[in-house]
mmCIF file of C-alpha atoms and ligand atoms in Angstrom:
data_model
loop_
_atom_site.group_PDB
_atom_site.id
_atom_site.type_symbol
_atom_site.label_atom_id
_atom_site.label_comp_id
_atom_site.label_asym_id
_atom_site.label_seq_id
_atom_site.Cartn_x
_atom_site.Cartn_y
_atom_site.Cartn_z
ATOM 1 C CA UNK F 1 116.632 71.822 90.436
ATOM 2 C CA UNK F 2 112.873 72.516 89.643
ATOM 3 C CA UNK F 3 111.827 75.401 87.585
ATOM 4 C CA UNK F 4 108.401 77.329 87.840
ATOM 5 C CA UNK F 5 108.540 80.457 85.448
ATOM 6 C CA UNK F 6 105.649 82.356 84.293
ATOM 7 C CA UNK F 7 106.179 84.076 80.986
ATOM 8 C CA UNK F 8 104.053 87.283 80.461
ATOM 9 C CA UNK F 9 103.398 89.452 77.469
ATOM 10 C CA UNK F 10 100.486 91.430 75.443
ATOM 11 C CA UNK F 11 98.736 88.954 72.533
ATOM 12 C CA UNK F 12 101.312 88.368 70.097
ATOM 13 C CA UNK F 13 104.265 89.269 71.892
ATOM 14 C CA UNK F 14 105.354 85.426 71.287
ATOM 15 C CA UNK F 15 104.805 83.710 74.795
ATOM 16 C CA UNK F 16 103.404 80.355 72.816
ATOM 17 C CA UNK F 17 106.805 80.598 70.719
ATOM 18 C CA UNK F 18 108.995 80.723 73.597
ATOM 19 C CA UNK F 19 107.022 78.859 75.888
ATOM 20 C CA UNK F 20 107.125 75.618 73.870
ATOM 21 C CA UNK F 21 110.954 75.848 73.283
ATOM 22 C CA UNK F 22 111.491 76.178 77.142
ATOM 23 C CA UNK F 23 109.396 73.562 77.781
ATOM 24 C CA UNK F 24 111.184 71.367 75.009
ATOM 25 C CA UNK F 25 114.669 71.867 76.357
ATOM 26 C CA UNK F 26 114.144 71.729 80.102
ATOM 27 C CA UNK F 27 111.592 68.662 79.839
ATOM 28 C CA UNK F 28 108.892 70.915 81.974
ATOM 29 C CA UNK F 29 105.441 70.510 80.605
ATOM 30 C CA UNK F 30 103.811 73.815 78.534
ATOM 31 C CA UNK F 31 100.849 75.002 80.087
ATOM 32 C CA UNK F 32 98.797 77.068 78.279
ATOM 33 C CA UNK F 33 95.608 78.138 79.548
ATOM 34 C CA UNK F 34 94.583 79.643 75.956
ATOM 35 C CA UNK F 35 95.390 75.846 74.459
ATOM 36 C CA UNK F 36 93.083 74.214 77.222
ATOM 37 C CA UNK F 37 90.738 76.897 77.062
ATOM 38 C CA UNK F 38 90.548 76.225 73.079
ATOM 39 C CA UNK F 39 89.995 72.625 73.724
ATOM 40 C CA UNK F 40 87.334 73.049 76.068
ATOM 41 C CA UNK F 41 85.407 75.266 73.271
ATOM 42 C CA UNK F 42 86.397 72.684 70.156
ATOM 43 C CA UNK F 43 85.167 69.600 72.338
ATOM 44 C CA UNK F 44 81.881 71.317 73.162
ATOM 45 C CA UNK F 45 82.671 70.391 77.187
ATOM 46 C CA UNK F 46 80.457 72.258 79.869
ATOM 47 C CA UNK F 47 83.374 74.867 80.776
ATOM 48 C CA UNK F 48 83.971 74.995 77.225
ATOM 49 C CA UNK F 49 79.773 76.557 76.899
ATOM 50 C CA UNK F 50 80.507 78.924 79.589
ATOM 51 C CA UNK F 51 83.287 80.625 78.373
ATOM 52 C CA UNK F 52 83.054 80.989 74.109
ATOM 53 C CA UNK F 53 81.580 83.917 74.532
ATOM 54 C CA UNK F 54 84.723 85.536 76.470
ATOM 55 C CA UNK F 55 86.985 83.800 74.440
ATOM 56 C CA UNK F 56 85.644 84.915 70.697
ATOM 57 C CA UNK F 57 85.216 88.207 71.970
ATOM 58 C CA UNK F 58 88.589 88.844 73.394
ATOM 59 C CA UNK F 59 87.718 88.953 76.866
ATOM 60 C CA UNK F 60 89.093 87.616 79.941
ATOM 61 C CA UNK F 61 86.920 83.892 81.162
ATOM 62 C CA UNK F 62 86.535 84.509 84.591
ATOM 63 C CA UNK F 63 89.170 84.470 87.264
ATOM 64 C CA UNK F 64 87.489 81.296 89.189
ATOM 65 C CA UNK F 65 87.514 79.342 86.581
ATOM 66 C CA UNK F 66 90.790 79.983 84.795
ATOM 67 C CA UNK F 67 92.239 79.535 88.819
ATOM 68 C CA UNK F 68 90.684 76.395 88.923
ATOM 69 C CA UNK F 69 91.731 75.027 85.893
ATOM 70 C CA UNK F 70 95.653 76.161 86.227
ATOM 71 C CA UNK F 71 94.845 74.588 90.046
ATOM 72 C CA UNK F 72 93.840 70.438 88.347
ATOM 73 C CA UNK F 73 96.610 71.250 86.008
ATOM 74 C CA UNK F 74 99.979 71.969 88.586
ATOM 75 C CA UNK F 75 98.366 69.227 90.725
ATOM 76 C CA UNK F 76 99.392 66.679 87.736
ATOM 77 C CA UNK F 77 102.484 64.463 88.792
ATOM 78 C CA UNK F 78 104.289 65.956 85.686
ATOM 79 C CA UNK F 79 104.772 69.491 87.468
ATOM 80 C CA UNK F 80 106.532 68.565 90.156
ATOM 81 C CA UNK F 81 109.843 69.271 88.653
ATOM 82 C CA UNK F 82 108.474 72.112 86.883
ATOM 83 C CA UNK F 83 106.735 73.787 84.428
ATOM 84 C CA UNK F 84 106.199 76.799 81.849
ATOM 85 C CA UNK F 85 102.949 79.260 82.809
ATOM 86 C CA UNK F 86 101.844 80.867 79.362
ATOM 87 C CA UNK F 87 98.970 82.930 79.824
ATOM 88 C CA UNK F 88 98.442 82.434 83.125
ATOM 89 C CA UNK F 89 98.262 84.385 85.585
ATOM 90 C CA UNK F 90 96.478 87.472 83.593
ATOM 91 C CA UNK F 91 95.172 89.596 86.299
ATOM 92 C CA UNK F 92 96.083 90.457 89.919
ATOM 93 C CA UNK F 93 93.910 88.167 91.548
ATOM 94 C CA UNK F 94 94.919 84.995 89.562
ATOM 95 C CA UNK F 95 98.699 86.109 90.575
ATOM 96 C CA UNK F 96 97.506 86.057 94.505
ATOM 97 C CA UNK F 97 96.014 82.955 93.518
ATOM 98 C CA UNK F 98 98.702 81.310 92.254
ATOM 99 C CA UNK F 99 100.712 82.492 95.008
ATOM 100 C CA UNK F 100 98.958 81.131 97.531
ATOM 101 C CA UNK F 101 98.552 78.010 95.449
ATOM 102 C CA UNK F 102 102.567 77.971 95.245
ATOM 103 C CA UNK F 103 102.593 79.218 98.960
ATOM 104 C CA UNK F 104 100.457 76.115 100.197
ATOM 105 C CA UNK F 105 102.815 73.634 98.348
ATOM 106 C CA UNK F 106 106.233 75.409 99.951
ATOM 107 C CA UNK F 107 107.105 76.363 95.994
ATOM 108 C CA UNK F 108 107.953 79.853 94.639
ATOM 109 C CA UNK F 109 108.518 80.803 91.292
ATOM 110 C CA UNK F 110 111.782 80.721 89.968
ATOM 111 C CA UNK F 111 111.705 83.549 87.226
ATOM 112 C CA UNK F 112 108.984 85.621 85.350
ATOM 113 C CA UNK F 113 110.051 86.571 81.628
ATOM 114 C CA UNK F 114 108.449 89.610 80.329
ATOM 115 C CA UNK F 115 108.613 89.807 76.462
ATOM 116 C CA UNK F 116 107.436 93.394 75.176
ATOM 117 C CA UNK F 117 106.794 94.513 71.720
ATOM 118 C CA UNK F 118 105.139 97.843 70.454
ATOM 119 C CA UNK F 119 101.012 97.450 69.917
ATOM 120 C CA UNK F 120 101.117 98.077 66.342
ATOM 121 C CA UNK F 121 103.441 95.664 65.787
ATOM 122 C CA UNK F 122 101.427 93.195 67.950
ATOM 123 C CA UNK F 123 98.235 93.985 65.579
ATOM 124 C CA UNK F 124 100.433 93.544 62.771
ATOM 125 C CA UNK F 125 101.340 89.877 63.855
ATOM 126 C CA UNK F 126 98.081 88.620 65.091
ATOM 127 C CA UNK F 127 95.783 90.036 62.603
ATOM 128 C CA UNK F 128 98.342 87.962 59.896
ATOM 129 C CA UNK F 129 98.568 84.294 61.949
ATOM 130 C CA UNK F 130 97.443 81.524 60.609
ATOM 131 C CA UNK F 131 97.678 77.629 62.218
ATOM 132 C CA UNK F 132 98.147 74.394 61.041
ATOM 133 C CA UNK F 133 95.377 72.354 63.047
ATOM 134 C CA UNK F 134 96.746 69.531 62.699
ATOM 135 C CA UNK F 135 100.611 70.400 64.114
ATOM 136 C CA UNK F 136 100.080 73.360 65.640
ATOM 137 C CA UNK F 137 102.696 75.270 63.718
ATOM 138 C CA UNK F 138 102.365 78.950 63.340
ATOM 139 C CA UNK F 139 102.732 80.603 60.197
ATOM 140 C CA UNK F 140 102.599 84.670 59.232
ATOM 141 C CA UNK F 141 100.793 85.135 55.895
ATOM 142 C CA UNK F 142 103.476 88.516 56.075
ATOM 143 C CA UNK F 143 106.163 87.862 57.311
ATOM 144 C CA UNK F 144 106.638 83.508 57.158
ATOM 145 C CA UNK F 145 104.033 82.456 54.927
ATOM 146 C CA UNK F 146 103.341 78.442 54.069
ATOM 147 C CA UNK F 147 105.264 77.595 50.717
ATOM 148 C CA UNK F 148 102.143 76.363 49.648
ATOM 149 C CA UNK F 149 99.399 78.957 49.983
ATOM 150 C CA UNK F 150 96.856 78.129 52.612
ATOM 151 C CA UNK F 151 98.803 75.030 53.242
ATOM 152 C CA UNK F 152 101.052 73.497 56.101
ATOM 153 C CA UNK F 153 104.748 72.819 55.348
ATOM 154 C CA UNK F 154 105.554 69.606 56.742
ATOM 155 C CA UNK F 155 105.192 66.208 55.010
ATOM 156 C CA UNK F 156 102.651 64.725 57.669
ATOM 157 C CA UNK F 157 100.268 67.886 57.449
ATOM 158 C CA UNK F 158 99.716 67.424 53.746
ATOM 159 C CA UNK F 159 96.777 68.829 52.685
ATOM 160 C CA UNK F 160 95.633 70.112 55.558
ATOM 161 C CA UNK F 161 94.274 73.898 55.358
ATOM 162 C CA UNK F 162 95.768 76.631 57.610
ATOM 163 C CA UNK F 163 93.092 78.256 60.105
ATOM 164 C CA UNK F 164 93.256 81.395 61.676
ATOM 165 C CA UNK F 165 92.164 81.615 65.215
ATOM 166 C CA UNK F 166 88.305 83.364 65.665
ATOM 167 C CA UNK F 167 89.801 85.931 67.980
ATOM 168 C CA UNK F 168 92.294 87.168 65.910
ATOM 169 C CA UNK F 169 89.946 89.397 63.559
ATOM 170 C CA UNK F 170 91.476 92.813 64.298
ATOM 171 C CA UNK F 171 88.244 94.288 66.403
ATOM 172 C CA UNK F 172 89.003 91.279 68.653
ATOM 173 C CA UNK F 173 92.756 91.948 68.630
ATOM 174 C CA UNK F 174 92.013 95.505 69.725
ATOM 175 C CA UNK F 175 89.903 94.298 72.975
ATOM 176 C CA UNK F 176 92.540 91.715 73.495
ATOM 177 C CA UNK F 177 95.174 94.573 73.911
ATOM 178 C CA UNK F 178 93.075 96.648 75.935
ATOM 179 C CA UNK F 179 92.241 94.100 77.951
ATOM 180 C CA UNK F 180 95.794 93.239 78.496
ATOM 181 C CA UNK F 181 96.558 97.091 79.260
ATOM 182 C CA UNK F 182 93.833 97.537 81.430
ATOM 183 C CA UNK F 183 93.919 94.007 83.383
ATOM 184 C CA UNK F 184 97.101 92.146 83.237
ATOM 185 C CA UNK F 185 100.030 95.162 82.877
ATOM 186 C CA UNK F 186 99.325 95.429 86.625
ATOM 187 C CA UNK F 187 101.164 91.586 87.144
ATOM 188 C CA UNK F 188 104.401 93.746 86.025
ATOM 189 C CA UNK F 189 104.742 95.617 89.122
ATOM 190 C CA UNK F 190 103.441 92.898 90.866
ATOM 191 C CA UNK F 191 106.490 90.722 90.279
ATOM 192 C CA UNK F 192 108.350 93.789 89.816
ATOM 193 C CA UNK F 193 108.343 94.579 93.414
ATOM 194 C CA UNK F 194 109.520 91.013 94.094
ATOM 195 C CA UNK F 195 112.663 91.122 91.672
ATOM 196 C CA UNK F 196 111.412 88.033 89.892
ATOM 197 C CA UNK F 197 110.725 89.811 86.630
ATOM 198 C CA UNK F 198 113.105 90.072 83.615
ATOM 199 C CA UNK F 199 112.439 91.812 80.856
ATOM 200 C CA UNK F 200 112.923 90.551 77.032
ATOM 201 C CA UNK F 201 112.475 92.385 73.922
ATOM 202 C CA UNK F 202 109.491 90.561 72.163
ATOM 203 C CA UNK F 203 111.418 92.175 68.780
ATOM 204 C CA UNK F 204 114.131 90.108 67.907
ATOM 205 C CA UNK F 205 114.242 86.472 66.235
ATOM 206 C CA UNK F 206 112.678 83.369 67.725
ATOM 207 C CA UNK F 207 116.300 81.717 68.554
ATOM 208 C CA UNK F 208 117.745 85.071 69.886
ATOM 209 C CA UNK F 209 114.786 85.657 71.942
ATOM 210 C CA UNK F 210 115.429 81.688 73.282
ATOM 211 C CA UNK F 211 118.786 82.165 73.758
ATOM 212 C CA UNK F 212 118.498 85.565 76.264
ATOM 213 C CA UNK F 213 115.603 83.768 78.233
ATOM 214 C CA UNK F 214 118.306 80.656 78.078
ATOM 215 C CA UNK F 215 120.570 82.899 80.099
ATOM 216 C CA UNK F 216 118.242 84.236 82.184
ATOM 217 C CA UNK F 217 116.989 81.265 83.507
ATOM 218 C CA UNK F 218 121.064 79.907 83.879
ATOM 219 C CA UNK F 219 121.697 82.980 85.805
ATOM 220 C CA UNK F 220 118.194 82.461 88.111
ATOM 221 C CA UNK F 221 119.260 78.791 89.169
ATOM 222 C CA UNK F 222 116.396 77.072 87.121
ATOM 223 C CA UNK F 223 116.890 74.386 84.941
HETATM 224 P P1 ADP G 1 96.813 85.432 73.594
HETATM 225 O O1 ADP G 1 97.853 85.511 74.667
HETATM 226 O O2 ADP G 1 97.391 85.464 72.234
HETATM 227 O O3 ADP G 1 95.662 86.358 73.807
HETATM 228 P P2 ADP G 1 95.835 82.886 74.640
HETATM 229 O O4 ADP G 1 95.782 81.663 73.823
HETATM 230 O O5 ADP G 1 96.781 82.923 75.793
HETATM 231 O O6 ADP G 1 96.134 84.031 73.605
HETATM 232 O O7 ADP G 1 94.382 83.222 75.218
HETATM 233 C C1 ADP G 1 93.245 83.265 74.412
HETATM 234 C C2 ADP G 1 92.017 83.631 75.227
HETATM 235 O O8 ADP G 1 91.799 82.654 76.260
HETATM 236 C C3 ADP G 1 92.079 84.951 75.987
HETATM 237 O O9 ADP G 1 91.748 86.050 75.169
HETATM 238 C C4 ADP G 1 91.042 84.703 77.090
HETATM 239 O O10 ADP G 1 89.718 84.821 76.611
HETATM 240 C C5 ADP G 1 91.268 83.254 77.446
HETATM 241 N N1 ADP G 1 92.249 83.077 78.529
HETATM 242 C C6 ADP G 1 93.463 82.476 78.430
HETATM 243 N N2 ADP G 1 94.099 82.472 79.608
HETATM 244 C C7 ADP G 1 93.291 83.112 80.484
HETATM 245 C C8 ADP G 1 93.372 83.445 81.875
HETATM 246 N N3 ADP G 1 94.453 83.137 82.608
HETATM 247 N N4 ADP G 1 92.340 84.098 82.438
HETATM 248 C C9 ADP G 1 91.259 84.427 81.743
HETATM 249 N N5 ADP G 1 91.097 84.161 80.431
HETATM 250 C C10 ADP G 1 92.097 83.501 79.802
HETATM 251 ZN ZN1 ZN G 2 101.168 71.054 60.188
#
């Protein structure tokens, strides 16, 4: 059986995380529009011009493009037994959109996973992450700092330097939450009213966390 789930949450509430470990176990590709967004920017490509300025200042790129992009991307033969939406969709017209995209193709989602966690906490956590840019592992300079300082853990990263991502200087953070309050809370009663959403507390460890979204899923008929 195919699974399409969305997983929605404010900055920091751990969507990467738990999208990747999903992804992992079921064999469904990730797809992040923040990661492909990011690439755009770091190889200098024409969408990647148009939208820095959103991006490093914490605001939303605009709907049509972030519709079209997550449009190419489900279109790839590697979606058709599923896949993992993190950070997508983020406002109430990308969720039409990507109904009707799923509408036009006879698909529905399967399940929408809702991880919440308090806003200071969420400041907390993204004002203290720091990436290794050459595995992508995230590390808290608080909470699960590098053994080395500065540096990534694992053999094959050696000496490369953590980096912390430009919107994740706490002004930005604070537009990032607003924005989420303001533009992409809506998308809870959205699904809401459809039963699809489930809610997880963001709060708990990484393998807990997994293991309740495990269930969920079990329990929805995906996997
Ligand atoms: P986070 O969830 O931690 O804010 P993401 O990596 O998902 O991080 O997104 C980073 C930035 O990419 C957002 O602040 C926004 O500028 C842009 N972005 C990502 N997804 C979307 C989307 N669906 N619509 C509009 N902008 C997006
Ligand atoms: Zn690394």
């Amino acid at each position: 059986m195919a699974g399409r789930v969305v997983i929605l949450g404010a900055p920091g509430a751990g969507k990467g995380t738990q999208a990747r470990r999903v992804a992992r176990k079921h064999g469904w590709p990730h797809i992040s529009t923040g990661d492909i967004f990011r690439s755009h920017v770091d190889h200098k490509t024409a969408i990647g011009q148009k939208i820095e300025s959103y991006m490093h200042s914490g605001q939303l790129v605009p709907d049509d493009l972030a519709c079209q992009i997550v449009v190419e991307r489900l279109a790839a033969p590697d979606c058709t037994s599923g896949y993992i939406l993190d950070g997508f969709p983020r406002s109430v017209p990308q969720a039409e959109s990507l109904d009707q995209m799923l509408s036009d193709r006879h698909e529905s989602l399967d399940a929408v996973i809702l991880l919440t966690v308090d806003d200071d906490e969420l400041v907390e956590r993204l004002t203290s992450r720091w990436t290794c840019p050459h595995c992508g592992k995230i590390y808290n300079v608080k909470f699960n700092p590098p053994k080395r300082e500065n540096q990534c853990d694992k053999p094959e990263c050696e000496g490369v330097r953590l980096v912390q991502r430009e919107d994740d200087r706490e002004d930005t953070v604070r537009s990032r939450l607003r924005v989420y309050h303001e533009t992409t809370e809506p998308l809870i009663q959205h699904y809401g009213r459809r039963s699809l959403l489930q809610r997880v507390a963001g709060g708990a460890s990484p393998e807990a966390i997994e293991q309740e979204i495990e269930g969920m899923l079990t329990a929805q008929g995906a996997s």
